[in-house]
Coordinates of C-alpha atoms and ligand atoms in Angstrom, one line a residue:
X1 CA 164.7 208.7 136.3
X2 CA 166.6 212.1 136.5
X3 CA 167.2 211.9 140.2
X4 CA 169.9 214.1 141.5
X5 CA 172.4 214.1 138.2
X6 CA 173.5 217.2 137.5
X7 CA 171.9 219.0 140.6
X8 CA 174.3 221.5 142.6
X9 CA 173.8 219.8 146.0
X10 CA 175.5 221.1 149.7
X11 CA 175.5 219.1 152.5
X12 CA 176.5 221.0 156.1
X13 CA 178.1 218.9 158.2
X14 CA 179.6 216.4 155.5
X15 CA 183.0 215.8 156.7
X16 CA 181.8 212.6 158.6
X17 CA 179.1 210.6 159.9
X18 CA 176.1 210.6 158.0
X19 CA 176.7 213.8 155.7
X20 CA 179.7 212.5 154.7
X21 CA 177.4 209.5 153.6
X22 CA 174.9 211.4 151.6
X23 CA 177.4 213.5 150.2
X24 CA 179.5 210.3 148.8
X25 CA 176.1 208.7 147.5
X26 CA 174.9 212.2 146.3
X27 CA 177.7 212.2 143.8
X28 CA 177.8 208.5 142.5
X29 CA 174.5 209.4 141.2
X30 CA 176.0 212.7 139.7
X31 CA 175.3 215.5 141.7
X32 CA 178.0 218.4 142.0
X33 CA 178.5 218.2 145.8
X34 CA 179.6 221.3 148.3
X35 CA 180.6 219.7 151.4
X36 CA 180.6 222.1 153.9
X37 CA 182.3 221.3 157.2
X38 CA 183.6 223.3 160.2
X39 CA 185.9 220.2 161.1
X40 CA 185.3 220.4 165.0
X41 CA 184.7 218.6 167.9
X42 CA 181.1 216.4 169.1
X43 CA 180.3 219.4 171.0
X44 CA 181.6 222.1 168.5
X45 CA 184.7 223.1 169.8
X46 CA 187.5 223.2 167.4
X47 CA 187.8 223.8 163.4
X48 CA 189.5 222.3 160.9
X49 CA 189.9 221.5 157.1
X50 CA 190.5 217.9 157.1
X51 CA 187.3 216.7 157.8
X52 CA 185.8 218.5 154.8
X53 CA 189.1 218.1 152.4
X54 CA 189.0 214.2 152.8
X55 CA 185.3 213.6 151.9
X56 CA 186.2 215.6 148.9
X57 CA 189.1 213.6 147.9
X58 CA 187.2 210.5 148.3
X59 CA 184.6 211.6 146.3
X60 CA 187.1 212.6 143.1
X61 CA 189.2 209.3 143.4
X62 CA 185.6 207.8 142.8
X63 CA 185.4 210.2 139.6
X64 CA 182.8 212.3 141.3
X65 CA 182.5 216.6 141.5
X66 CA 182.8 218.1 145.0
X67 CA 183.8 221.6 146.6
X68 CA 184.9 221.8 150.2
X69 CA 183.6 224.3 152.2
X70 CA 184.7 224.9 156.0
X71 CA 182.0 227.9 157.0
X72 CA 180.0 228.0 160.1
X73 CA 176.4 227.3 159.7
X74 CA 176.0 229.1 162.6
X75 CA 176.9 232.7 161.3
X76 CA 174.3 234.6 158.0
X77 CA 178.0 235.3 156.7
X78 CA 178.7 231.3 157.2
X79 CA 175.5 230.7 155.1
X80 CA 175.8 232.7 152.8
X81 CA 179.5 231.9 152.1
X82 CA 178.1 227.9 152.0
X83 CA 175.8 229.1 149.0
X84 CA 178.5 231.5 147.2
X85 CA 180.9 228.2 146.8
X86 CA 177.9 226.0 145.2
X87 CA 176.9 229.3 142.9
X88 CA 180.7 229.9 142.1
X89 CA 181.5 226.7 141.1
X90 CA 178.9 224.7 139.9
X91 CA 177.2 227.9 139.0
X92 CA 173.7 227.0 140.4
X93 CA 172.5 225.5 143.7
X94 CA 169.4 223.4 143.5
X95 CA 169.4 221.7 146.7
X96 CA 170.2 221.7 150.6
X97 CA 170.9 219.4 153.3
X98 CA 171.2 220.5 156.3
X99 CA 173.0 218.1 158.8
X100 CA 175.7 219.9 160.9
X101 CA 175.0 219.0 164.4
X102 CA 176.4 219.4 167.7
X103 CA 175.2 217.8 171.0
X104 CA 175.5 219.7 174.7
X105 CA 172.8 217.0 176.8
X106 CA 172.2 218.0 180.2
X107 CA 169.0 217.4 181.8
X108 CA 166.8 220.5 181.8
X109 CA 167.7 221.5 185.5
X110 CA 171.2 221.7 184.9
X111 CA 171.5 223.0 181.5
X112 CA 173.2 226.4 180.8
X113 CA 172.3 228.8 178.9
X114 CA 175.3 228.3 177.1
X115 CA 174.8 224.7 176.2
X116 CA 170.6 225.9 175.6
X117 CA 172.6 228.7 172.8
X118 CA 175.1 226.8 171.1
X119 CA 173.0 224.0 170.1
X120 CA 169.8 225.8 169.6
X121 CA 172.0 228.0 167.2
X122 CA 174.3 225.1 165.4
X123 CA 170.7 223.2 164.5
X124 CA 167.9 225.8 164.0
X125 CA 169.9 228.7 163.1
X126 CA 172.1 227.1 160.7
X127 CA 169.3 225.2 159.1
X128 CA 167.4 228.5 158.6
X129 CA 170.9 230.3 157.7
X130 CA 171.7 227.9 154.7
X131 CA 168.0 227.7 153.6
X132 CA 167.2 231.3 153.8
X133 CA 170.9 232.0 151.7
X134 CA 169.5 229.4 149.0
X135 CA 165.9 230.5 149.1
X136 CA 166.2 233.2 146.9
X137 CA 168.2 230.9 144.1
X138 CA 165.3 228.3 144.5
X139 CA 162.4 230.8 143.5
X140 CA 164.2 232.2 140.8
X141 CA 164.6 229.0 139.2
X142 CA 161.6 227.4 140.0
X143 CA 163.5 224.6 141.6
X144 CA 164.8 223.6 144.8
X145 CA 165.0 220.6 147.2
X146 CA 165.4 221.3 150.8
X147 CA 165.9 218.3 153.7
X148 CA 166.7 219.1 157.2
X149 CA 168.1 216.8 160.0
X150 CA 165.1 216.5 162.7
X151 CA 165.5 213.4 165.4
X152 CA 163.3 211.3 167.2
X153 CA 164.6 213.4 170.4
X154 CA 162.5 216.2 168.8
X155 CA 159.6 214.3 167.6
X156 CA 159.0 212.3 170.9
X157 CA 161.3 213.4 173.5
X158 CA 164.3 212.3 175.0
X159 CA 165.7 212.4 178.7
X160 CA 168.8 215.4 178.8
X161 CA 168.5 217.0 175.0
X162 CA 165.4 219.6 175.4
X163 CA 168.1 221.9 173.8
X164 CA 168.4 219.3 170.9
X165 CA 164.9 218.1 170.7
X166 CA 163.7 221.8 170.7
X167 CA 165.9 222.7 167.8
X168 CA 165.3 219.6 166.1
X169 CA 161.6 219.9 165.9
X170 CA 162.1 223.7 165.0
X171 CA 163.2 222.4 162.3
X172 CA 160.4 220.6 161.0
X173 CA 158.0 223.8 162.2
X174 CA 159.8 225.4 159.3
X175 CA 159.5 222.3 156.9
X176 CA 156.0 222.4 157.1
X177 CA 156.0 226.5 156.0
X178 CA 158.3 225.9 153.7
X179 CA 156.6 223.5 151.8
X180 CA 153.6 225.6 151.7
X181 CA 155.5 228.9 150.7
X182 CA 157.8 226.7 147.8
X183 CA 154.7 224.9 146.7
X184 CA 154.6 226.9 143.7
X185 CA 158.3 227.2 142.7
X186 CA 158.8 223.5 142.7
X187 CA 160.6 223.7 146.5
X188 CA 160.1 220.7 148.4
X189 CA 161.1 220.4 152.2
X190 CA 161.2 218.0 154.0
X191 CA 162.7 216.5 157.3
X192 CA 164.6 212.8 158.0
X193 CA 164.5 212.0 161.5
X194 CA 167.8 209.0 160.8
X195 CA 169.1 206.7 163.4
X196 CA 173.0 205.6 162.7
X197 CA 176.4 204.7 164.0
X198 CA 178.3 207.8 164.2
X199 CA 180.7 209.5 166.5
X200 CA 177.3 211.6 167.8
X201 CA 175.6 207.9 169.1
X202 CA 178.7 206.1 169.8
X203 CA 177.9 205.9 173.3
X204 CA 174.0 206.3 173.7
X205 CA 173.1 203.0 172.1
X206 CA 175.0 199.1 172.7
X207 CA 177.3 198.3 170.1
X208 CA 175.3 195.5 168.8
X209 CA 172.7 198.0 168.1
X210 CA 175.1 200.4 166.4
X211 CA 176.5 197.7 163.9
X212 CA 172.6 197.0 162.5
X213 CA 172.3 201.4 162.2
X214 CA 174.9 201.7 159.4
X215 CA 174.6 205.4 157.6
X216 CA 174.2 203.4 154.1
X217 CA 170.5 202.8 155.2
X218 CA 169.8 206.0 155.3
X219 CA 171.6 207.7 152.5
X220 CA 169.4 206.5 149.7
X221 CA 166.0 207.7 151.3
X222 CA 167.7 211.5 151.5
X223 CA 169.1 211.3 147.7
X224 CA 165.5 210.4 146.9
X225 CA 163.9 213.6 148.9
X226 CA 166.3 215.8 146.5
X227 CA 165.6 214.0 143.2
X228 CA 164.3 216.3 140.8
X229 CA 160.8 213.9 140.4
X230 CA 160.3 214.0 143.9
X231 CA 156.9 215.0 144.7
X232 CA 156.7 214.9 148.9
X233 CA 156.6 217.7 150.7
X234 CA 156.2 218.8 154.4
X235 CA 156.7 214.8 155.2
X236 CA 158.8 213.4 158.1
X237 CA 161.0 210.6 157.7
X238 CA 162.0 208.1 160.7
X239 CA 164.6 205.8 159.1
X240 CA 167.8 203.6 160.5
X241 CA 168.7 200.2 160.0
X242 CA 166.6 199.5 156.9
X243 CA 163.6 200.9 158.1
X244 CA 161.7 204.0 156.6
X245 CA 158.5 205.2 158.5
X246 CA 156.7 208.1 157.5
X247 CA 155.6 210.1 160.8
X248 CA 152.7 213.0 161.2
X249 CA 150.6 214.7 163.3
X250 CA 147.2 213.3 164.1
X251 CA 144.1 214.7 165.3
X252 CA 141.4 212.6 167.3
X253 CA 137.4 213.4 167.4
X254 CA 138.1 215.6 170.2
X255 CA 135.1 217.3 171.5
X256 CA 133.2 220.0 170.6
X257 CA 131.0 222.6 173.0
X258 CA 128.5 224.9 171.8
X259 CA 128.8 227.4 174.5
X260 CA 132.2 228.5 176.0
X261 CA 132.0 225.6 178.5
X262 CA 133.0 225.8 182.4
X263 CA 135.6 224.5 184.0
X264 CA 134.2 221.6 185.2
X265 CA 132.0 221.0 182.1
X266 CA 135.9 220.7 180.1
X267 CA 137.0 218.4 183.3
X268 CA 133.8 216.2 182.7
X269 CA 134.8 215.3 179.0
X270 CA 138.6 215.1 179.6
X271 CA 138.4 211.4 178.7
X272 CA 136.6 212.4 175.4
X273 CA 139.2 215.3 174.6
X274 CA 142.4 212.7 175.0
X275 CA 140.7 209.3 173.7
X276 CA 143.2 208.9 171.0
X277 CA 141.1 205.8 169.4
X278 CA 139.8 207.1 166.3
X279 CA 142.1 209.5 164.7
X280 CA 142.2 211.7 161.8
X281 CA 145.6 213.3 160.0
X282 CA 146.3 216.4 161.7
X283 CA 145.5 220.1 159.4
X284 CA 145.6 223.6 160.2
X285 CA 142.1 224.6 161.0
X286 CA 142.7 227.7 159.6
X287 CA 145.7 227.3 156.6
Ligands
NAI301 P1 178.4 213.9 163.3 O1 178.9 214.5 164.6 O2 179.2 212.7 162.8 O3 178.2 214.9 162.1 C1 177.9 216.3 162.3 C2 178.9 217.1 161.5 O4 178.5 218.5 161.5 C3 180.3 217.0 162.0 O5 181.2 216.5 161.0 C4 180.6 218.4 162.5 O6 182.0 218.8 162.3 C5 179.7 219.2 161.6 N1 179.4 220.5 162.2 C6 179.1 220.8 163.5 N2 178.8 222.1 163.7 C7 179.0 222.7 162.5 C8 178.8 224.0 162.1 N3 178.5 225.0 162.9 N4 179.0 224.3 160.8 C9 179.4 223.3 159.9 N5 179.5 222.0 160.3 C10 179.3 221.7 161.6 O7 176.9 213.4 163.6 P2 175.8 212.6 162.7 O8 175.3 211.5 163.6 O9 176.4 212.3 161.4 O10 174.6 213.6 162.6 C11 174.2 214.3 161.4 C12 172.9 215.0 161.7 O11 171.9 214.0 161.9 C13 172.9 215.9 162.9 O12 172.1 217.0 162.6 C14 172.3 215.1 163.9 O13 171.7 215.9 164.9 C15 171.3 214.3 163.1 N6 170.8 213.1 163.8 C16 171.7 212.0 163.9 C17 171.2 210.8 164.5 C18 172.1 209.6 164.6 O14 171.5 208.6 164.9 N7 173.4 209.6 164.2 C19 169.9 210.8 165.2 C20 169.1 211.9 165.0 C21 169.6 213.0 164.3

């Protein structure tokens, strides 16, 4: 198995929590890491290089290869500057993970626009940022591997993070092209929806919980998405604690009128059109 040795691997957000996970397993299977980090704050205030600089260290007194990078995902410049370090010093970059993240809940009535911004841009701007400053690299090799951070706050909702939950399942909107557009440069993209113990859940879930959500379960399912055999593409991964579930859209046999129907004619087969007892996998009607 080739799996990620040798690959020219960032990770945003790496210099804790969960990227700092993937990063550390990414290179005890031999992948040149960049890990990226701004080194702020939950809620993105602040900057520093320690977050990023430690990872690193921790990962070369294990005998592994890593860059630190502090840019703002954020920020084209930020991207772009994310790519340039992998390019400059491992000469290549075959694959992205894009995990910086940033929380500002509020419940929809109260949210600003400022807290609607910030995380809307941190998530689905700096996930299309880094993969749109990679892209290019990817088709010219023939070659890439893409995975962004989604959540379950995105894929099913979740009370005081429609900011969040929007961006999140932006995200996976842009898997699903991507996968189509990569397709035939050997790009695969897709999404991992985790659940763990960081400093982002510390206080959403009961400790007891948190101890059974360890990052290390989730790790080896994202080194696996960027492994150069890996076949999957435009999948969604729901995974904590030891579990792995594969989640998509479904379609049921829904209802179909041979006339432009009336009002009342739709109202009469509403049961029909949301009976979700017999369901099909989901497609583009028209793709
Ligand atoms: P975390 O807060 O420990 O890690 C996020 C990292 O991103 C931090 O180290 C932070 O400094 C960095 N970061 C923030 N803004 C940045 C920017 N603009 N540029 C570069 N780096 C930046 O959180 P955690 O839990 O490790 O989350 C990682 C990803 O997984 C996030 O995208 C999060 O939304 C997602 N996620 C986590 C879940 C969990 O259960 N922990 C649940 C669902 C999704």
């Amino acid at each position: 198995m080739a799996g990620v040795e040798g690959l020219s691997i960032v990770v945003t957000g790496a210099g804790g929590g969960l990227g700092r996970d993937y990063a550390l397993l990414l290179a005890e299977h031999g992948a040149k890491v960049v890990v990226n980090d701004l080194g702020g704050a939950r809620d993105g205030s602040g900057a520093g290089f320690e977050m990023a600089d430690a990872v690193v260290a921790e990962i070369k007194e294990a005998g592994g290869e890593a860059v630190a990078n502090y840019d703002n995902v954020a920020t084209t410049e930020g991207a772009q500057g994310i790519v340039r370090t992998a390019v400059e010093t491992f000469g290549s970059i075959h694959g992205v993970v894009n995990n910086a993240g940033i929380l500002r809940d509020a419940s929809f009535a109260k949210m600003t626009e400022a807290e609607w911004d910030a995380v809307i841009k941190v998530h689905l701007y700096g996930g299309y940022n880094v993969t749109r400053a990679a892209w290019p690299h990817f088709r010219e090799q023939g070659f890439g591997r893409i995975v962004m951070a989604a959540s379950t706050s995105g894929l099913f909702g979740n009370f005081g993070q429609s900011n969040y939950g929007t961006a999140k399942n932006g995200l996976v909107g842009l898997v699903n092209t991507l996968a189509l557009e990569g397709a035939r440069s050997n790009i695969r993209a897709n999404a991992v929806a985790p659940m763990a113990a960081t400093r982002m859940t510390e206080d959403v879930a009961p400790p007891e919980l948190l101890e059974k959500l360890r990052p290390e379960h989730v790790s080896p399912v994202v080194v696996n998405l960027l492994a150069e055999e890996q076949e999957s593409t435009g999948s969604v991964f729901v995974l904590g604690g030891g579990a792995v579930y594969r989640v998509a859209l479904f379609q049921n046999a829904g209802v179909v009128f041979p006339e432009v129907p009336t009002v009342a004619e739709v109202a009469e087969r509403w049961s029909e059109i949301t009976d979700l007892s017999e369901v099909t996998l989901g497609r583009n009607p028209v793709g």
